[in-house]
């Protein structure tokens, strides 16, 4: 049999690649002769660049030391360069929420991502593919654009400090020094459909997840409103609120386009080609619920498998669907499942292989 193992990450416990390896090991423990194809997945969040690079022979990963982290401390960013000149960047690498020493919704900056973009272009990138999941900031992309040469100044002509909290003092936006986008354009990967502003906007919906209290949400909303009045564009377009408005900033100043992350990554890693002749597809993620079927990697894999008539199974850390094999059930508890996730993922792979053995044994 040909088994395709295509999980997303089990956040906080296993990367997508680790999950795919553990599930594969478990399957081989029971059915060593089957053909296994590991195809780690992502939806535009952390790990997207590595996963896309791994699926493209000749791709190279480049470190960018000394980037400005989301709380101002230096971090090492990175990008993957594909053989066709496309650079793939995860915003979480240099501007991710886990990089914050402590929550600071007003001061968190996305500047480091702009620095990684500049490094990729200096390296010869002719196209950019940027995953927007996991950002720490709510600055409308102003800090990204500032790193690329734009100027955001107050009434005295002084550059604004980084962070969405300073945008309320914005008086002028000067794009004359902004570096032009790469020749073949910029694509943003996200499963977020929120606009920049309003009750469903970046500040109101995602600000609290980044540490903003109600007063700070109001401050961020006011700053983003002022930014949009001066920068222009269409802040009401679906997806402009992604990554605290980085999508809006890059779409407005650079003409970047947004695509659903899970579908784009599936295309980039060749999911359709790989599963076309598969006998079974196994996918998974940390928690499976009704939102998993809408814009997430697991839902994308299930949809594509179903369209091709290929059976599929889901392994999850936990789930609201009784038809999903969960690590919590195998480990008889959430704590044990989290503590030894790779062990239980391996056992999940073995359990699914035994199901196949039992099915084959039925006359």
Phi, psi and omega in degrees: 000152173254120182244123177259125183246107191229069180272157164276179176290154170258089195309131178084351183230327181202135172290167178299320180294319178295319179296317179298319180294315182295317177297321179296317179299317179297318179298315182295333177300333184253319184230083188288340187268352180290153173275120180250133177239111178275127183223075180304145185238165175205169181234023183104356177270196183304135180097351182301314184299316180296320182292317178294319180298319182296334181272359182237100177306135182094352177291150180231145178254131185240131177274145178233088182289158174076021177286156177281113179288172185296337176253016176094343177286151181290138175225165176259116176271179178199161172212155176254131179255118178276158183301335181274006178093003177276128174260131180252128186229135171260123178299332182293338184295318181249344186227026185278151181302321180295347180279350180286133175291327178205151180301136177205078189297330183281327185260346183303137187238152175255014185304321183302325177294322175298323178293323176293318177302314180299318180296319179296319179291322176298330180280355176108012180299132178257352178208149178238137173236114189240119175277127189258009183281142170088019184286157181262340192259165172223064186243014177065015182080005182300321182289326174299311181294325178297321178294341181257010172112353177287158178236131177239111190236159178268190185293343177264003181080012181269141178299139178289147169297155178294157174109147181296336181293340181269351186293341178295342178263006183293131179242327185215140173244124181240110181260009184296331180263005182292130177299138178290154180292163178296158188308318186261012170091183186228130177241132181251130181257123180200151172256011181270134179249006185292143171286177179289318191243167173094188185294339176253015185275183186300314183289312185294319186273316188254345178304313179299327178293339181258012174101005183278130172276175184304320178295322179289326174300317178298316178300315180295318180298316179296319179295317179294324178297317179294317178302315182293328178294326183268326182274331177090214182073198182235089181294345181275353180297139177303136178094349183290343178274359182297141179056044178064025179096003175302324177301317179297312183300314182286327177293320184284313186275332186239359181070023180297147178249151179254145176226150173301124188298315185295320180292319180295317179294320178301320177293318183295326181266001174076038183304313185301317180295318185289321184272353186305321182246024181281152174268337180201142174243131175246126177232178181176171179194176184296316178222126180254123175213191186297333180287343182295337182272359184236095174086002180255162185300318181299314179298322179296317179295314180299318180296315182291323177295316181298319180299333182258006178070025181262126177300148181220147175231151180244134170246132181222157173299312176213165184201155173264356181256124184290346180275003183259135175280119184248149176292328178299319179291317180296320184273353181060041176157146183291321183297313179295323179296319179288320185295321183235052187302319183293325177298314184285331173295319177298318179292328177294318177300318178295320181297319179293322178295322178294326175301318178297318179300316181293319179297318181293334183279344181284127181297000000 
